[in-house]
mmCIF file with all atom_site columns, C-alpha atoms in Angstrom:
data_model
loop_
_atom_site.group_PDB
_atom_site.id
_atom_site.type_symbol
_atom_site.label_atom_id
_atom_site.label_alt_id
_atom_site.label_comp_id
_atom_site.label_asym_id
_atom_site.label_entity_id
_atom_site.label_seq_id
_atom_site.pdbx_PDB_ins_code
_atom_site.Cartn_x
_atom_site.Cartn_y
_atom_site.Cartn_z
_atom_site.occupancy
_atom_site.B_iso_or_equiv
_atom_site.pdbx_formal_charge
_atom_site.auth_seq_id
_atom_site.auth_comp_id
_atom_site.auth_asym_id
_atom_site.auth_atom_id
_atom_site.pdbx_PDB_model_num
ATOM 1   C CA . UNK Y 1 1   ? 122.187 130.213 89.809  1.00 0.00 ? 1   UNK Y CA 1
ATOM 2   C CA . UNK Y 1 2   ? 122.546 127.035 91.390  1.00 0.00 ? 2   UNK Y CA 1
ATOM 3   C CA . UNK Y 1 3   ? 118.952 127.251 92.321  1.00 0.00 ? 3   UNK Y CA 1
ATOM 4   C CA . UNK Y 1 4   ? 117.410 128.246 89.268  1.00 0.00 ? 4   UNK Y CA 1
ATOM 5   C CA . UNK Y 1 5   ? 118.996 125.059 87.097  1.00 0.00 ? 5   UNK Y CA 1
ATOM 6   C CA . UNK Y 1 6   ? 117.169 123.066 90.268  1.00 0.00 ? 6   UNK Y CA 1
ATOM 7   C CA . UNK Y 1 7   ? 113.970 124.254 89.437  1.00 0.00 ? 7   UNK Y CA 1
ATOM 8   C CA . UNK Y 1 8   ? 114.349 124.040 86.019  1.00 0.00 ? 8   UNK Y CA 1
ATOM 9   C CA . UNK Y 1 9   ? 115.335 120.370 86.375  1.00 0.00 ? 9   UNK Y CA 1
ATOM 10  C CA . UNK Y 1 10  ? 112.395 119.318 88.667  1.00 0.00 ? 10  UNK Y CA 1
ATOM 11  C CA . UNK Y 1 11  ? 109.355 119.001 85.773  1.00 0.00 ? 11  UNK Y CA 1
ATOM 12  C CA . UNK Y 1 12  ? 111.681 116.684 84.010  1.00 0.00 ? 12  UNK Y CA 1
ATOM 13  C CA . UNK Y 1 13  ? 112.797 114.353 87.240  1.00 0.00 ? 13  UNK Y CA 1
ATOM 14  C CA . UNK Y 1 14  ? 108.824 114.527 87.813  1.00 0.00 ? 14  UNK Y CA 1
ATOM 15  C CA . UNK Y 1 15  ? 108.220 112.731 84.945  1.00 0.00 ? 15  UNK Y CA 1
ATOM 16  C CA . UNK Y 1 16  ? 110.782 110.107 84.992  1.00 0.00 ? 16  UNK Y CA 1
ATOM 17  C CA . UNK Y 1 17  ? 109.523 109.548 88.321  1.00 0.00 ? 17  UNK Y CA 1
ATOM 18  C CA . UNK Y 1 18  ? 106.425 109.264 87.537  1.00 0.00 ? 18  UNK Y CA 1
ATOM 19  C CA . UNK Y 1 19  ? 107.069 106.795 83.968  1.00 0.00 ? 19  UNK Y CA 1
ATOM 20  C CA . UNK Y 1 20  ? 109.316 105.008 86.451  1.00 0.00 ? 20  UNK Y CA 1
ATOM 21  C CA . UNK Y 1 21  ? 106.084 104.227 88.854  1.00 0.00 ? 21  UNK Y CA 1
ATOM 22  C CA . UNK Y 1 22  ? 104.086 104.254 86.616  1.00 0.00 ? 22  UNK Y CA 1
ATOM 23  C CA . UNK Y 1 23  ? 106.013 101.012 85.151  1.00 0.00 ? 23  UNK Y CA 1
ATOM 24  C CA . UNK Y 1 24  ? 106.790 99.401  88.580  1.00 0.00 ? 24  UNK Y CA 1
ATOM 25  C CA . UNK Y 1 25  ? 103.140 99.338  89.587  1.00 0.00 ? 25  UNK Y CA 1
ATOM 26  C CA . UNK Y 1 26  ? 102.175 97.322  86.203  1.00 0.00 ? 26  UNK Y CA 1
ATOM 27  C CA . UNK Y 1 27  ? 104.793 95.168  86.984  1.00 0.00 ? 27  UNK Y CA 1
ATOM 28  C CA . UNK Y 1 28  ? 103.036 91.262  87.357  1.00 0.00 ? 28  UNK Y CA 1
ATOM 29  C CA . UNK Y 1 29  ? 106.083 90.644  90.307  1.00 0.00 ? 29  UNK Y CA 1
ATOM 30  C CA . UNK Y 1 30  ? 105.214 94.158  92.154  1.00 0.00 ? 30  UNK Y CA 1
ATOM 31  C CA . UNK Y 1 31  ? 101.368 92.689  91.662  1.00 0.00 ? 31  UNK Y CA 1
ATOM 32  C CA . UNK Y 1 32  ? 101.527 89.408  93.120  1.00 0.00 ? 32  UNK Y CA 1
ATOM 33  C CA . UNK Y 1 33  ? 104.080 90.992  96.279  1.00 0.00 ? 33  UNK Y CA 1
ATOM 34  C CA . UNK Y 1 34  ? 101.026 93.667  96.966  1.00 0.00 ? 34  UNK Y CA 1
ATOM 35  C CA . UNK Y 1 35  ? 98.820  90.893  97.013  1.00 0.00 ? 35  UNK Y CA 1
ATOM 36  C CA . UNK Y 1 36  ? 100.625 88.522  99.228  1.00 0.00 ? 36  UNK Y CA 1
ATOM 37  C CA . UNK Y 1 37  ? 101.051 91.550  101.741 1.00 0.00 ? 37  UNK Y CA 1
ATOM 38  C CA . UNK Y 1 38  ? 96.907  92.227  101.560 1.00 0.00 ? 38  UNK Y CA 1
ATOM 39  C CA . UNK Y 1 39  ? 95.066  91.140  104.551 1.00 0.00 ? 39  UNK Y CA 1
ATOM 40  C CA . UNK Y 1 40  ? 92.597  87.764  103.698 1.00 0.00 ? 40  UNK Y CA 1
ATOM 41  C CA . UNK Y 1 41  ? 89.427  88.229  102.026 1.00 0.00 ? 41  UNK Y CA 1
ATOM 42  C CA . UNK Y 1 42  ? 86.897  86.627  103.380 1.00 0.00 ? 42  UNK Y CA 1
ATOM 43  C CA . UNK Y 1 43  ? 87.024  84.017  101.087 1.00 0.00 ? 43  UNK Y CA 1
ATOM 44  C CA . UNK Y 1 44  ? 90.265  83.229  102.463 1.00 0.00 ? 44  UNK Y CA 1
ATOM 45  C CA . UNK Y 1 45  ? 89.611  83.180  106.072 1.00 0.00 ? 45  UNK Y CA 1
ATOM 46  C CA . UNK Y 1 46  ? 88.586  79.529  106.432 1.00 0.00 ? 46  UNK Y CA 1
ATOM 47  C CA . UNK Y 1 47  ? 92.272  78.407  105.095 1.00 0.00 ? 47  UNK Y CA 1
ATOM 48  C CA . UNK Y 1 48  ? 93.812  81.517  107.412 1.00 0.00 ? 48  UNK Y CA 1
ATOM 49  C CA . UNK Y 1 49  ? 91.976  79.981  110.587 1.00 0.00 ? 49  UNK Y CA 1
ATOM 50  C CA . UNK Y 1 50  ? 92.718  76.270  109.657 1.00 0.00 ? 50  UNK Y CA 1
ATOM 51  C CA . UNK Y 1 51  ? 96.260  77.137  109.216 1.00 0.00 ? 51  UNK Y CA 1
ATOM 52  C CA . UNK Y 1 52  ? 96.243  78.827  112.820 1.00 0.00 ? 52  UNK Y CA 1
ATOM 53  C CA . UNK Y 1 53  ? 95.073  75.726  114.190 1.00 0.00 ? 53  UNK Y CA 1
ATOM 54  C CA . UNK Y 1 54  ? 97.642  73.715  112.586 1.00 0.00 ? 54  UNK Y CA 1
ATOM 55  C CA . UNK Y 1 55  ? 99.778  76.107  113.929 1.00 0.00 ? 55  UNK Y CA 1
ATOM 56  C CA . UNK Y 1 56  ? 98.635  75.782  117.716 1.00 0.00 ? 56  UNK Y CA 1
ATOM 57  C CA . UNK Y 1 57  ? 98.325  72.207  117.130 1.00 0.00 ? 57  UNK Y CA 1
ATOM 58  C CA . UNK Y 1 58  ? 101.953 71.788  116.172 1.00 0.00 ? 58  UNK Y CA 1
ATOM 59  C CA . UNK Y 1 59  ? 103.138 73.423  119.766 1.00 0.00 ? 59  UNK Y CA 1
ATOM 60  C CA . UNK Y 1 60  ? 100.532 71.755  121.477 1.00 0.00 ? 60  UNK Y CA 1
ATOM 61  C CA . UNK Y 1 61  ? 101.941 67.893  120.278 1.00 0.00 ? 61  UNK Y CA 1
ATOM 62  C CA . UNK Y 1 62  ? 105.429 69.688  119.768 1.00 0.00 ? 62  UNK Y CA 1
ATOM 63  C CA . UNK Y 1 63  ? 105.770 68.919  115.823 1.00 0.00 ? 63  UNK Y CA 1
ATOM 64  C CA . UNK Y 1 64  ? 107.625 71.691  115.498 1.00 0.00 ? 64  UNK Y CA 1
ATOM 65  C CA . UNK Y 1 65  ? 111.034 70.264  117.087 1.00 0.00 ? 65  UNK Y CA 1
ATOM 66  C CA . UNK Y 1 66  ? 110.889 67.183  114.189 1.00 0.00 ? 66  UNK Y CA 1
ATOM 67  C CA . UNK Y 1 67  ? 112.361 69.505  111.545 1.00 0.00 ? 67  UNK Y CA 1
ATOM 68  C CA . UNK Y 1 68  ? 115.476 69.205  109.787 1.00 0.00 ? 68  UNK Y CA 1
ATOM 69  C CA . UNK Y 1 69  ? 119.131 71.039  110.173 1.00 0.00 ? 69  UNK Y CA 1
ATOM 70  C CA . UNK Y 1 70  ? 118.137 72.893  106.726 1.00 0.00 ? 70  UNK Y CA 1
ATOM 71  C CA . UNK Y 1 71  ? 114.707 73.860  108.023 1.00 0.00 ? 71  UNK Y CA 1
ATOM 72  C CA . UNK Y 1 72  ? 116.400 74.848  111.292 1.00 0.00 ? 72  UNK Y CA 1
ATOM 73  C CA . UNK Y 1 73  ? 118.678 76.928  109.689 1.00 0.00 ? 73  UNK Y CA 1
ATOM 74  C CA . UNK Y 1 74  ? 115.916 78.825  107.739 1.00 0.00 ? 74  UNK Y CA 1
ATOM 75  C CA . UNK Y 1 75  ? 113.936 79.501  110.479 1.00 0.00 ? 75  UNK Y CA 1
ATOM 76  C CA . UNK Y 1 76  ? 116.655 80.816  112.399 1.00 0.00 ? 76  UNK Y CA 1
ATOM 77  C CA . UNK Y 1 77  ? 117.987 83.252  109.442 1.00 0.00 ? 77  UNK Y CA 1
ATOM 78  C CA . UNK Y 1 78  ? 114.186 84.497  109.090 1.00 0.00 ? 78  UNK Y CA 1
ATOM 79  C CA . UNK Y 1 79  ? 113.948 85.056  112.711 1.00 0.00 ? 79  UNK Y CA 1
ATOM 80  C CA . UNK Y 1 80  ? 116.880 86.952  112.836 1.00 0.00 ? 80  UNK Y CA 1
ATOM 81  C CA . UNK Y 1 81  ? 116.324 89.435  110.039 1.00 0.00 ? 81  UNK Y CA 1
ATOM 82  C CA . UNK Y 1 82  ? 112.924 90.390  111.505 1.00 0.00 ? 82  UNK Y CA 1
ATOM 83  C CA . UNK Y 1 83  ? 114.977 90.978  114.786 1.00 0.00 ? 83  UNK Y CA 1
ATOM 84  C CA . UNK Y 1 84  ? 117.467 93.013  112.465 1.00 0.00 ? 84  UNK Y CA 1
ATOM 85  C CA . UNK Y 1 85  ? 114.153 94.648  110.869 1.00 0.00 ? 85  UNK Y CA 1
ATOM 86  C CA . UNK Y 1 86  ? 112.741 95.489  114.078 1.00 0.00 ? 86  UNK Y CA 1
ATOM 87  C CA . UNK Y 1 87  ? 115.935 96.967  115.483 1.00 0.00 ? 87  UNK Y CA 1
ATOM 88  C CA . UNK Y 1 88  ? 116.271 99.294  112.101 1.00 0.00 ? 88  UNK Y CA 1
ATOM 89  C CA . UNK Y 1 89  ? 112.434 100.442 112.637 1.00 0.00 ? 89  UNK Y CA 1
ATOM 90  C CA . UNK Y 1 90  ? 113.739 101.394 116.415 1.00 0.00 ? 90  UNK Y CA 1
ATOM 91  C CA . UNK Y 1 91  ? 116.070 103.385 115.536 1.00 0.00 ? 91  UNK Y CA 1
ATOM 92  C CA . UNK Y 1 92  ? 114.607 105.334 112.555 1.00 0.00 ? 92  UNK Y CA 1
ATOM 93  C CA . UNK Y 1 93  ? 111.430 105.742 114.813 1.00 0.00 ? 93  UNK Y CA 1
ATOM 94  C CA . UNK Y 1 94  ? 114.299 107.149 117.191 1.00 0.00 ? 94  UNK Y CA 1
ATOM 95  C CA . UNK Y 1 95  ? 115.745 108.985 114.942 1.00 0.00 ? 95  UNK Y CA 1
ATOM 96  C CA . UNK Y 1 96  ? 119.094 108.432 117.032 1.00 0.00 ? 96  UNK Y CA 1
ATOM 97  C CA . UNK Y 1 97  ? 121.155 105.498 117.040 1.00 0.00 ? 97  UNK Y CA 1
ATOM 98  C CA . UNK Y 1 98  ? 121.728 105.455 120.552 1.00 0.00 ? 98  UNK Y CA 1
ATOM 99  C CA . UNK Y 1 99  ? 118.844 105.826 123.221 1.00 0.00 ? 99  UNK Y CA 1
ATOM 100 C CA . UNK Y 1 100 ? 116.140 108.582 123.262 1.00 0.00 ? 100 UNK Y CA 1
ATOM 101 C CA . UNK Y 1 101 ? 116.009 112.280 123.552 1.00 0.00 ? 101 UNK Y CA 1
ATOM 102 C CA . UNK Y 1 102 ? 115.096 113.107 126.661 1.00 0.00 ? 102 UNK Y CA 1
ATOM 103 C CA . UNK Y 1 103 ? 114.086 116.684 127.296 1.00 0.00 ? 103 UNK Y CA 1
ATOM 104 C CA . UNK Y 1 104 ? 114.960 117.712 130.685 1.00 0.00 ? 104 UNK Y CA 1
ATOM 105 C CA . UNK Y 1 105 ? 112.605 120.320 132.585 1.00 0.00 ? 105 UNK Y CA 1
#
């Protein structure tokens, strides 16, 4: 019985699903995030490469240690949650919170 009130709910969660994505995707926020996480065009690969340089220019004259406690602070709180990110990815990839299954022969 149980079952049967399942599959008679599932058209209708389809749908709101569905309006629900339907809605996020036309979002102008959702929009500009998909952008920002799209590779450059080509039109944007002169500004990509000049900011690598800037980058390697920076370690080279060691710019990078002139920043302030604030900036510091930033840096060190982004660092850390892609750390935390990368750990989370581990162990979902895992599937196992602790070490790998190992199958023994």
């Amino acid at each position: 019985m149980a079952a049967a009130a399942i599959v008679k709910a599932l058209p209708g969660a389809f749908s709101k699903v569905r309006s629900t994505m339907t809605t996020l995707v036309r979002d102008p926020q959702v929009q500009t995030g998909l952008r920002e996480l799209a590779p450059p065009t080509p039109s944007e690969l002169p500004s990509a490469i000049a900011s690598i340089v800037k980058t390697v220019e920076s370690i080279q004259t060691k710019r990078f240690l002139n920043v302030t406690v604030g900036q510091a602070a930033r840096n060190a709180l982004v660092s850390a949650e892609v750390v935390c990110w990368f750990f989370v990815g581990e162990i979902i990839g895992r599937r196992s919170l602790v070490g790998y299954k190992v199958s023994s022969k």
